[in-house]
Structure formats: C-alpha cells, structure tokens
Amino acid sequence: DGDVYKYYADGEWKKSSSGKAVAIINPTTRKTQYKVQACTQEEVNKAMESAKTAQKSWAKTPLWKRAELLHKASAILKEHRAPVAECLVKEIAKPAKDAASEVVRSGDLVSYCAEEGVRILGEGKFLVSDSFPGNERTKYCLTSKIPLGVILAIPPFNYPVNLAVSKIAPALIAGNSLVLKPPTQGAVSALHMVHCFHLAGFPKGLISCVTGKGSEIGDFLTMHPGVNCISFTGGDTGIAISKKAGMIPLQMELGGKDACIVLEDADLDLVAANIIKGGFSYSGQRCTAVKVVLVMESVADVLVEKVKAKVAELTVGAPEDDCDITPVVSESSANFIEGLVKDAKEKGATFCQEYKRDGNLIWPLLLDNIRPDMRIAWEEPFGPVLPVIRINSIEEGINHCNASNFGLQGCVFTKDVNKAILISDAMETGTVQINSAPARGPDHFPFQGLKDSGIGSQGITNSINMMTKIKSTVINLP
Ligand code: G3P
C-alpha cells in the first residue's frame, strides 16, 4: 500500500504486518492528509532487540566518530528543511516560517549536541582516598560516563522534529541507541527527520521509529523491559507513564500554566509585545506559552488596551499563508478550548474580542477580569485564548502562580532588578524569565519543570548527562 508511510527499524523502511494504518488529519482541511503504519507489539519487540544489539557496538564506537555522524545528520536535516517543514504545515498546522525554523533549529541542536558531547564525555574524574577520614592515599578512583542502553523517546505534536532530536542527539552522542515513538500528528515529519539520520549512515538498528496507536503500543513501549530510560514530552500521559515505568531514569516535561507577572513600573510596550509573542505564537500550543497574565490593577487598563491593539493585528488563517493564528491541532482540542471560553463567559469574564471559531480555527481572544473560580484561571487551553487576572499586590500574583499544579516557567516584568530576583526566587517554577516571555530556547539552556510540569532537567548538557551513568574504577595500591 503505497499510500501508507513505512516505519523504520533495523535500518530499513517497513510495512507493518498488522495491515492497519493510522490516519493523520490535516487540522486545516480536517481531511486525512497522510497515513502511517499501525505497528504491532511484535514489531516493537523486534525494534527493541535490534536497538539492544546495535547499542553494544555503538558504545564502543569512538566518540569523535559518533560526533561526526551527528554533524552529518545535522547538515542533511538542514538540506531537507523544505520537505520536513511542509509536513509540519500539513500535519500540525504550524505556520510555514515557524515550521522551517523548527527544522533549522533542530539541525543546530544536533551539531551543538555533538560538540558538547565530545567535551563533556571526553572528561572524567580522578579522586584520591585520603581526603576521607581514616584513609591513606591507597585508592585512586577513576570515573567516566557510560551510556544507559536503549532510550525510548516520545515527543509531542507541537515540536515533532525539534523535541525528537532534543532526545535523539544526546542519546546517540552518549553511546545509547534509541526507539522513537512519534506523536500521531507529526509522525510523518518525524519519519522524514529520521530519514535524514538514515542517510547520514548510522548503524542498523541504532535508531528506529515505530508508529501506531497509543492504545495498542503505548503502554507496551513504556513498560517494555528492554527500555533503559524514557524521555517524554507531552501532557498528562506522562504522569501515567511515570507510575507504570520500571526502575529507570525518566525525563519528563508535561506542560505548564506559565504566569506573566506585570509590576507597576514595567515597560508596558515591551510587556504587550511579549504577551503577544508568548501567548499567541503557534496559536498558544506551547508548554511555555504565557498562559495567564497577572497584572497590577493600576496599569491593567493601559496594558489590556495595548495588547488588544496588537491582537487586532494578528493574521488568522492557513499555515501555508504563514498566518500568525492557525487551526489548533484537532477538533477535540478546539472543543476543549471552547469549553474553557464558555465557562469564563458564564462566570462573567470581559471579552476583549468576540469569540469566533470556524472548524479548528479559533480567533485570538483576550479575556479580562478573570477570577479564580473560572476554569481558565488554572487550566491550560493550549490554544489562542489568554486570561488576564488583575492583582493588587505582588504577593497575590506569586500566590496565584504557586497555587498551580504546574511549575514550568514564569516571567516578571519590572525595571527593578532587585524586585525581579526576589519574585523569581519566590515563584515555584523551573525557570523565571525577567523582562521576556517564557521560552525553552536557546536549546542549551537548562529546561525543567517543578510539580506536575516534569521530572529531571533538559537542555543539551543536562540531557547528555541524564542519558549516562557514572562508572567508577578504583585502583587499590599495595
Ligand atoms: O511545548 C514544548 C516546549 O518545549 C516549548 O518550547 O521552544 O516553544 O519554548 P519553546
């Protein structure tokens, strides 16, 4: 069946023996755009087996050679920018320019990872025993970083390429093999990206990409005894995975409710520009999107007017036309967003624009005078709808931020750097941005969430370290 994209295992493109396919719906047309193989559990077993075998010799491949292959994959991925970006446009309705920059950013991430890897993995430690009481200098301890084995990578729909390579590249440079389970929306973009790694000439079985329904192979993958580490980005599924996974390292990033705290002395034009960028880019479908504005009452009217004026300038339409606001990923997502909007309406929120929806396309919406009894004060819409809560003290803002189950990022706008640092210290989030919107990048910065937002820390260096284990060899002198 030539219409169904093949999955990738053991260095080959394969059809599933299930004879079944999973349809990928284009969010804009709401019609089937692509089909991918519905892999079986047996096929997952085979991919796991070849990953295990391939990893053994990969771990012995010199670090500089591993880096060389990653640099090659990076260059090929950048050359393939256009076809990969086109898939992103069709599968997840990412605006054309953002889709292209996701691919370039991914290529850069892969080569940075190769460079960082040769340096941090090229160093170990040397310890002597006589610093600890009771010991003579008779023991020398040498430590190095060894790979974990097989990494299972599960990226989300919103960055099917970038959040896949942010797991693949650290895994590979550190000597691991990898099984990738792409999101359904984004699976073809991921397969194209994997094709670039295939062209670079990595050994057979080192990377595989199994597609299929989460209900059939999801738990099977995450509970598979052959998996030595799971790196997951996505929603609540991550919490379920962490309860079921075995005694293996987990790296999880599970969304956020990033607050933007605005003080009276803030540069309100800068704030408005960052709220637009932070709240509405990729139609709010980013874990790090600004998801609630907490603004001091005395400047709230002015700020809301400024943001309103900028919302009016946002273009709304097809991702092919590079519109700012494009259809959200699925009908169920659009329905969920609509539910939050209706709840806010019933409870008396101020609508700065009229609510408008056509299929999966939702027009950007700023909701003022949001109160804590409204669902949108706490829940992530993952859409172009942004709530504003007016506060009367900094404490009120910090309390709202910290009452959330999430703790990914947050931001504070003020000209008073001392206040900003104190607020940053008080906010229970993995990162606080001062005078800019939350963002994961640059991709070598540490990226982590507290509470329900995640486990462990990402970013190139942290991911490489996380995908290794320390090995010690102790030389005992007579
Ligand atoms: O939503 C995924 C999260 O990693 C966001 O990344 O680059 O949009 O801040 P970014």
PDB file of C-alpha atoms in Angstrom, residues 246-466:
ATOM      1  CA  GLY A 246      10.161   0.470  35.938  1.00  0.00           C
ATOM      2  CA  MET A 247      13.278   1.490  37.841  1.00  0.00           C
ATOM      3  CA  ILE A 248      14.735   3.552  35.035  1.00  0.00           C
ATOM      4  CA  PRO A 249      15.626   7.240  34.711  1.00  0.00           C
ATOM      5  CA  LEU A 250      12.751   9.372  33.477  1.00  0.00           C
ATOM      6  CA  GLN A 251      12.937  12.744  31.812  1.00  0.00           C
ATOM      7  CA  MET A 252       9.517  14.341  31.580  1.00  0.00           C
ATOM      8  CA  GLU A 253       8.110  17.660  30.521  1.00  0.00           C
ATOM      9  CA  LEU A 254       4.368  17.864  30.902  1.00  0.00           C
ATOM     10  CA  GLY A 255       3.028  21.314  30.258  1.00  0.00           C
ATOM     11  CA  GLY A 256       2.586  24.420  32.297  1.00  0.00           C
ATOM     12  CA  LYS A 257       0.468  27.376  33.240  1.00  0.00           C
ATOM     13  CA  ASP A 258       3.182  29.971  32.806  1.00  0.00           C
ATOM     14  CA  ALA A 259       2.324  33.222  34.544  1.00  0.00           C
ATOM     15  CA  CYS A 260       3.345  36.668  33.392  1.00  0.00           C
ATOM     16  CA  ILE A 261       3.560  38.988  36.394  1.00  0.00           C
ATOM     17  CA  VAL A 262       3.451  42.673  35.468  1.00  0.00           C
ATOM     18  CA  LEU A 263       4.520  45.307  38.014  1.00  0.00           C
ATOM     19  CA  GLU A 264       3.563  48.996  38.001  1.00  0.00           C
ATOM     20  CA  ASP A 265       6.954  50.187  36.754  1.00  0.00           C
ATOM     21  CA  ALA A 266       7.101  47.774  33.793  1.00  0.00           C
ATOM     22  CA  ASP A 267       7.693  48.945  30.210  1.00  0.00           C
ATOM     23  CA  LEU A 268       4.153  48.213  29.030  1.00  0.00           C
ATOM     24  CA  ASP A 269       5.025  48.224  25.318  1.00  0.00           C
ATOM     25  CA  LEU A 270       7.643  45.570  25.972  1.00  0.00           C
ATOM     26  CA  VAL A 271       5.124  43.606  28.054  1.00  0.00           C
ATOM     27  CA  ALA A 272       2.449  43.802  25.347  1.00  0.00           C
ATOM     28  CA  ALA A 273       4.879  42.621  22.657  1.00  0.00           C
ATOM     29  CA  ASN A 274       5.957  39.693  24.826  1.00  0.00           C
ATOM     30  CA  ILE A 275       2.396  38.753  25.724  1.00  0.00           C
ATOM     31  CA  ILE A 276       1.592  38.545  22.013  1.00  0.00           C
ATOM     32  CA  LYS A 277       4.697  36.504  21.247  1.00  0.00           C
ATOM     33  CA  GLY A 278       4.441  34.410  24.408  1.00  0.00           C
ATOM     34  CA  GLY A 279       0.697  33.876  24.403  1.00  0.00           C
ATOM     35  CA  PHE A 280      -0.192  33.590  20.754  1.00  0.00           C
ATOM     36  CA  SER A 281       2.738  32.180  18.785  1.00  0.00           C
ATOM     37  CA  TYR A 282       1.812  28.803  17.293  1.00  0.00           C
ATOM     38  CA  SER A 283      -1.680  29.694  18.495  1.00  0.00           C
ATOM     39  CA  GLY A 284      -0.724  29.173  22.138  1.00  0.00           C
ATOM     40  CA  GLN A 285       0.140  25.491  21.608  1.00  0.00           C
ATOM     41  CA  ARG A 286       3.415  25.599  23.515  1.00  0.00           C
ATOM     42  CA  CYS A 287       4.102  24.297  27.009  1.00  0.00           C
ATOM     43  CA  THR A 288       5.987  27.519  27.616  1.00  0.00           C
ATOM     44  CA  ALA A 289       3.280  29.828  26.285  1.00  0.00           C
ATOM     45  CA  VAL A 290       2.195  32.680  28.551  1.00  0.00           C
ATOM     46  CA  LYS A 291      -0.987  31.128  29.942  1.00  0.00           C
ATOM     47  CA  VAL A 292      -2.091  33.717  32.470  1.00  0.00           C
ATOM     48  CA  VAL A 293      -1.306  37.424  32.818  1.00  0.00           C
ATOM     49  CA  LEU A 294      -1.205  38.704  36.413  1.00  0.00           C
ATOM     50  CA  VAL A 295      -1.125  42.484  36.165  1.00  0.00           C
ATOM     51  CA  MET A 296      -1.196  45.182  38.844  1.00  0.00           C
ATOM     52  CA  GLU A 297      -4.614  46.857  38.774  1.00  0.00           C
ATOM     53  CA  SER A 298      -3.144  50.372  38.396  1.00  0.00           C
ATOM     54  CA  VAL A 299      -1.602  49.549  34.984  1.00  0.00           C
ATOM     55  CA  ALA A 300      -4.098  46.903  33.859  1.00  0.00           C
ATOM     56  CA  ASP A 301      -6.332  49.176  31.738  1.00  0.00           C
ATOM     57  CA  VAL A 302      -3.386  50.547  29.773  1.00  0.00           C
ATOM     58  CA  LEU A 303      -1.810  47.127  29.286  1.00  0.00           C
ATOM     59  CA  VAL A 304      -5.049  45.455  28.180  1.00  0.00           C
ATOM     60  CA  GLU A 305      -5.593  48.241  25.607  1.00  0.00           C
ATOM     61  CA  LYS A 306      -2.069  47.791  24.230  1.00  0.00           C
ATOM     62  CA  VAL A 307      -2.448  44.005  23.977  1.00  0.00           C
ATOM     63  CA  LYS A 308      -5.899  44.388  22.414  1.00  0.00           C
ATOM     64  CA  ALA A 309      -4.452  46.638  19.710  1.00  0.00           C
ATOM     65  CA  LYS A 310      -1.776  44.063  18.907  1.00  0.00           C
ATOM     66  CA  VAL A 311      -4.258  41.156  18.902  1.00  0.00           C
ATOM     67  CA  ALA A 312      -6.182  43.048  16.220  1.00  0.00           C
ATOM     68  CA  GLU A 313      -3.046  42.964  14.035  1.00  0.00           C
ATOM     69  CA  LEU A 314      -2.628  39.178  14.222  1.00  0.00           C
ATOM     70  CA  THR A 315      -3.389  37.413  10.958  1.00  0.00           C
ATOM     71  CA  VAL A 316      -5.741  34.451  11.204  1.00  0.00           C
ATOM     72  CA  GLY A 317      -5.909  31.650   8.635  1.00  0.00           C
ATOM     73  CA  ALA A 318      -3.972  28.920   6.909  1.00  0.00           C
ATOM     74  CA  PRO A 319      -0.463  27.835   7.960  1.00  0.00           C
ATOM     75  CA  GLU A 320       0.546  27.754   4.267  1.00  0.00           C
ATOM     76  CA  ASP A 321      -0.048  31.533   4.203  1.00  0.00           C
ATOM     77  CA  ASP A 322       2.131  31.856   7.276  1.00  0.00           C
ATOM     78  CA  CYS A 323      -0.716  33.339   9.306  1.00  0.00           C
ATOM     79  CA  ASP A 324       0.008  34.085  12.971  1.00  0.00           C
ATOM     80  CA  ILE A 325      -3.034  32.179  14.192  1.00  0.00           C
ATOM     81  CA  THR A 326      -3.703  28.829  12.517  1.00  0.00           C
ATOM     82  CA  PRO A 327      -6.138  25.988  13.258  1.00  0.00           C
ATOM     83  CA  VAL A 328      -5.470  24.159  16.521  1.00  0.00           C
ATOM     84  CA  VAL A 329      -4.284  20.580  16.206  1.00  0.00           C
ATOM     85  CA  SER A 330      -7.582  18.720  16.458  1.00  0.00           C
ATOM     86  CA  GLU A 331     -11.300  19.112  16.782  1.00  0.00           C
ATOM     87  CA  SER A 332     -11.239  17.763  20.326  1.00  0.00           C
ATOM     88  CA  SER A 333      -8.636  20.364  21.233  1.00  0.00           C
ATOM     89  CA  ALA A 334     -10.817  23.112  19.733  1.00  0.00           C
ATOM     90  CA  ASN A 335     -13.820  21.788  21.684  1.00  0.00           C
ATOM     91  CA  PHE A 336     -11.829  21.775  24.910  1.00  0.00           C
ATOM     92  CA  ILE A 337     -10.735  25.387  24.354  1.00  0.00           C
ATOM     93  CA  GLU A 338     -14.333  26.353  23.602  1.00  0.00           C
ATOM     94  CA  GLY A 339     -15.415  24.749  26.889  1.00  0.00           C
ATOM     95  CA  LEU A 340     -12.999  26.990  28.804  1.00  0.00           C
ATOM     96  CA  VAL A 341     -14.234  30.061  26.928  1.00  0.00           C
ATOM     97  CA  LYS A 342     -17.895  29.256  27.639  1.00  0.00           C
ATOM     98  CA  ASP A 343     -17.169  28.685  31.319  1.00  0.00           C
ATOM     99  CA  ALA A 344     -15.464  32.103  31.518  1.00  0.00           C
ATOM    100  CA  LYS A 345     -18.384  33.736  29.701  1.00  0.00           C
ATOM    101  CA  GLU A 346     -20.966  32.240  32.075  1.00  0.00           C
ATOM    102  CA  LYS A 347     -18.959  33.403  35.077  1.00  0.00           C
ATOM    103  CA  GLY A 348     -18.716  36.986  33.819  1.00  0.00           C
ATOM    104  CA  ALA A 349     -15.292  37.418  32.166  1.00  0.00           C
ATOM    105  CA  THR A 350     -14.746  40.512  29.996  1.00  0.00           C
ATOM    106  CA  PHE A 351     -14.307  39.540  26.335  1.00  0.00           C
ATOM    107  CA  CYS A 352     -11.836  41.911  24.650  1.00  0.00           C
ATOM    108  CA  GLN A 353     -12.781  40.402  21.275  1.00  0.00           C
ATOM    109  CA  GLU A 354     -15.776  38.444  20.134  1.00  0.00           C
ATOM    110  CA  TYR A 355     -15.328  34.650  20.387  1.00  0.00           C
ATOM    111  CA  LYS A 356     -15.086  33.246  16.883  1.00  0.00           C
ATOM    112  CA  ARG A 357     -14.432  29.722  15.626  1.00  0.00           C
ATOM    113  CA  ASP A 358     -14.513  28.040  12.225  1.00  0.00           C
ATOM    114  CA  GLY A 359     -13.669  24.327  12.349  1.00  0.00           C
ATOM    115  CA  ASN A 360     -10.414  24.034  14.250  1.00  0.00           C
ATOM    116  CA  LEU A 361      -9.570  27.690  13.700  1.00  0.00           C
ATOM    117  CA  ILE A 362     -10.119  29.829  16.789  1.00  0.00           C
ATOM    118  CA  TRP A 363      -9.588  33.592  16.582  1.00  0.00           C
ATOM    119  CA  PRO A 364      -7.221  35.065  19.182  1.00  0.00           C
ATOM    120  CA  LEU A 365      -9.031  36.006  22.342  1.00  0.00           C
ATOM    121  CA  LEU A 366      -8.012  38.044  25.368  1.00  0.00           C
ATOM    122  CA  LEU A 367     -10.193  37.534  28.449  1.00  0.00           C
ATOM    123  CA  ASP A 368     -10.018  40.264  31.090  1.00  0.00           C
ATOM    124  CA  ASN A 369     -11.213  40.271  34.702  1.00  0.00           C
ATOM    125  CA  ILE A 370     -10.704  36.537  35.099  1.00  0.00           C
ATOM    126  CA  ARG A 371     -11.378  35.310  38.619  1.00  0.00           C
ATOM    127  CA  PRO A 372     -10.065  32.206  40.408  1.00  0.00           C
ATOM    128  CA  ASP A 373     -13.445  30.432  40.154  1.00  0.00           C
ATOM    129  CA  MET A 374     -13.110  30.282  36.380  1.00  0.00           C
ATOM    130  CA  ARG A 375     -11.510  27.163  34.894  1.00  0.00           C
ATOM    131  CA  ILE A 376      -9.256  29.176  32.582  1.00  0.00           C
ATOM    132  CA  ALA A 377      -7.558  30.727  35.622  1.00  0.00           C
ATOM    133  CA  TRP A 378      -5.957  27.296  36.223  1.00  0.00           C
ATOM    134  CA  GLU A 379      -6.264  25.076  33.147  1.00  0.00           C
ATOM    135  CA  GLU A 380      -4.069  25.180  30.025  1.00  0.00           C
ATOM    136  CA  PRO A 381      -6.148  25.961  26.945  1.00  0.00           C
ATOM    137  CA  PHE A 382      -3.304  25.075  24.539  1.00  0.00           C
ATOM    138  CA  GLY A 383      -4.958  27.500  22.162  1.00  0.00           C
ATOM    139  CA  PRO A 384      -5.056  31.217  21.307  1.00  0.00           C
ATOM    140  CA  VAL A 385      -7.032  32.264  24.386  1.00  0.00           C
ATOM    141  CA  LEU A 386      -5.314  34.253  27.111  1.00  0.00           C
ATOM    142  CA  PRO A 387      -6.750  35.130  30.545  1.00  0.00           C
ATOM    143  CA  VAL A 388      -5.874  38.319  32.436  1.00  0.00           C
ATOM    144  CA  ILE A 389      -6.171  38.430  36.223  1.00  0.00           C
ATOM    145  CA  ARG A 390      -5.890  41.834  37.877  1.00  0.00           C
ATOM    146  CA  ILE A 391      -3.896  41.800  41.114  1.00  0.00           C
ATOM    147  CA  ASN A 392      -3.435  44.325  43.914  1.00  0.00           C
ATOM    148  CA  SER A 393      -0.116  43.145  45.289  1.00  0.00           C
ATOM    149  CA  ILE A 394       2.950  41.210  44.177  1.00  0.00           C
ATOM    150  CA  GLU A 395       2.100  38.572  46.804  1.00  0.00           C
ATOM    151  CA  GLU A 396      -1.265  37.989  45.176  1.00  0.00           C
ATOM    152  CA  GLY A 397       0.492  37.299  41.869  1.00  0.00           C
ATOM    153  CA  ILE A 398       3.052  34.966  43.426  1.00  0.00           C
ATOM    154  CA  ASN A 399       0.322  33.134  45.356  1.00  0.00           C
ATOM    155  CA  HIS A 400      -1.691  32.552  42.199  1.00  0.00           C
ATOM    156  CA  CYS A 401       1.373  31.301  40.364  1.00  0.00           C
ATOM    157  CA  ASN A 402       2.324  28.939  43.205  1.00  0.00           C
ATOM    158  CA  ALA A 403      -1.209  27.609  43.717  1.00  0.00           C
ATOM    159  CA  SER A 404      -0.984  25.970  40.277  1.00  0.00           C
ATOM    160  CA  ASN A 405      -0.242  22.249  39.948  1.00  0.00           C
ATOM    161  CA  PHE A 406       2.183  23.234  37.234  1.00  0.00           C
ATOM    162  CA  GLY A 407       5.584  24.851  37.655  1.00  0.00           C
ATOM    163  CA  LEU A 408       7.249  25.071  34.267  1.00  0.00           C
ATOM    164  CA  GLN A 409       8.260  28.689  33.641  1.00  0.00           C
ATOM    165  CA  GLY A 410       7.053  32.152  34.510  1.00  0.00           C
ATOM    166  CA  CYS A 411       8.021  35.712  33.752  1.00  0.00           C
ATOM    167  CA  VAL A 412       8.120  39.022  35.528  1.00  0.00           C
ATOM    168  CA  PHE A 413       8.217  42.500  34.035  1.00  0.00           C
ATOM    169  CA  THR A 414       9.724  45.336  36.068  1.00  0.00           C
ATOM    170  CA  LYS A 415      12.610  47.798  35.814  1.00  0.00           C
ATOM    171  CA  ASP A 416      13.594  46.995  39.401  1.00  0.00           C
ATOM    172  CA  VAL A 417      16.060  44.129  39.106  1.00  0.00           C
ATOM    173  CA  ASN A 418      16.153  43.513  42.855  1.00  0.00           C
ATOM    174  CA  LYS A 419      12.409  43.015  42.973  1.00  0.00           C
ATOM    175  CA  ALA A 420      12.601  40.791  39.901  1.00  0.00           C
ATOM    176  CA  ILE A 421      15.135  38.498  41.558  1.00  0.00           C
ATOM    177  CA  LEU A 422      13.089  38.255  44.761  1.00  0.00           C
ATOM    178  CA  ILE A 423       9.995  37.400  42.723  1.00  0.00           C
ATOM    179  CA  SER A 424      11.941  34.845  40.713  1.00  0.00           C
ATOM    180  CA  ASP A 425      13.088  33.214  43.951  1.00  0.00           C
ATOM    181  CA  ALA A 426       9.514  33.120  45.224  1.00  0.00           C
ATOM    182  CA  MET A 427       7.994  31.611  42.072  1.00  0.00           C
ATOM    183  CA  GLU A 428       7.791  27.807  42.219  1.00  0.00           C
ATOM    184  CA  THR A 429       8.742  27.213  38.587  1.00  0.00           C
ATOM    185  CA  GLY A 430      11.711  25.629  36.833  1.00  0.00           C
ATOM    186  CA  THR A 431      12.661  28.893  35.113  1.00  0.00           C
ATOM    187  CA  VAL A 432      11.726  32.544  35.513  1.00  0.00           C
ATOM    188  CA  GLN A 433      12.366  34.990  32.688  1.00  0.00           C
ATOM    189  CA  ILE A 434      12.956  38.603  33.643  1.00  0.00           C
ATOM    190  CA  ASN A 435      11.540  41.054  31.104  1.00  0.00           C
ATOM    191  CA  SER A 436      10.820  38.472  28.418  1.00  0.00           C
ATOM    192  CA  ALA A 437       8.260  35.794  27.655  1.00  0.00           C
ATOM    193  CA  PRO A 438       8.922  32.208  28.778  1.00  0.00           C
ATOM    194  CA  ALA A 439      10.777  30.023  26.275  1.00  0.00           C
ATOM    195  CA  ARG A 440      12.704  26.789  26.276  1.00  0.00           C
ATOM    196  CA  GLY A 441      15.449  28.005  23.985  1.00  0.00           C
ATOM    197  CA  PRO A 442      18.264  28.614  23.346  1.00  0.00           C
ATOM    198  CA  ASP A 443      18.360  24.833  23.348  1.00  0.00           C
ATOM    199  CA  HIS A 444      21.470  24.513  25.502  1.00  0.00           C
ATOM    200  CA  PHE A 445      19.818  26.314  28.440  1.00  0.00           C
ATOM    201  CA  PRO A 446      18.592  24.063  31.260  1.00  0.00           C
ATOM    202  CA  PHE A 447      14.874  23.387  30.898  1.00  0.00           C
ATOM    203  CA  GLN A 448      12.877  21.852  33.733  1.00  0.00           C
ATOM    204  CA  GLY A 449       9.541  21.945  35.449  1.00  0.00           C
ATOM    205  CA  LEU A 450       8.561  21.632  39.092  1.00  0.00           C
ATOM    206  CA  LYS A 451       5.480  19.791  40.393  1.00  0.00           C
ATOM    207  CA  ASP A 452       3.255  18.334  37.626  1.00  0.00           C
ATOM    208  CA  SER A 453       5.391  20.050  34.971  1.00  0.00           C
ATOM    209  CA  GLY A 454       8.056  17.390  34.986  1.00  0.00           C
ATOM    210  CA  ILE A 455      10.924  15.301  36.217  1.00  0.00           C
ATOM    211  CA  GLY A 456      14.599  15.988  35.596  1.00  0.00           C
ATOM    212  CA  SER A 457      16.154  18.723  33.540  1.00  0.00           C
ATOM    213  CA  GLN A 458      16.603  19.030  29.793  1.00  0.00           C
ATOM    214  CA  GLY A 459      18.728  21.267  27.630  1.00  0.00           C
ATOM    215  CA  ILE A 460      21.648  19.822  25.691  1.00  0.00           C
ATOM    216  CA  THR A 461      24.155  19.404  28.536  1.00  0.00           C
ATOM    217  CA  ASN A 462      21.629  18.131  31.064  1.00  0.00           C
ATOM    218  CA  SER A 463      20.138  15.670  28.603  1.00  0.00           C
ATOM    219  CA  ILE A 464      23.546  14.211  27.737  1.00  0.00           C
ATOM    220  CA  ASN A 465      24.340  13.799  31.423  1.00  0.00           C
ATOM    221  CA  MET A 466      20.911  12.387  32.161  1.00  0.00           C
TER     222      MET A 466
END
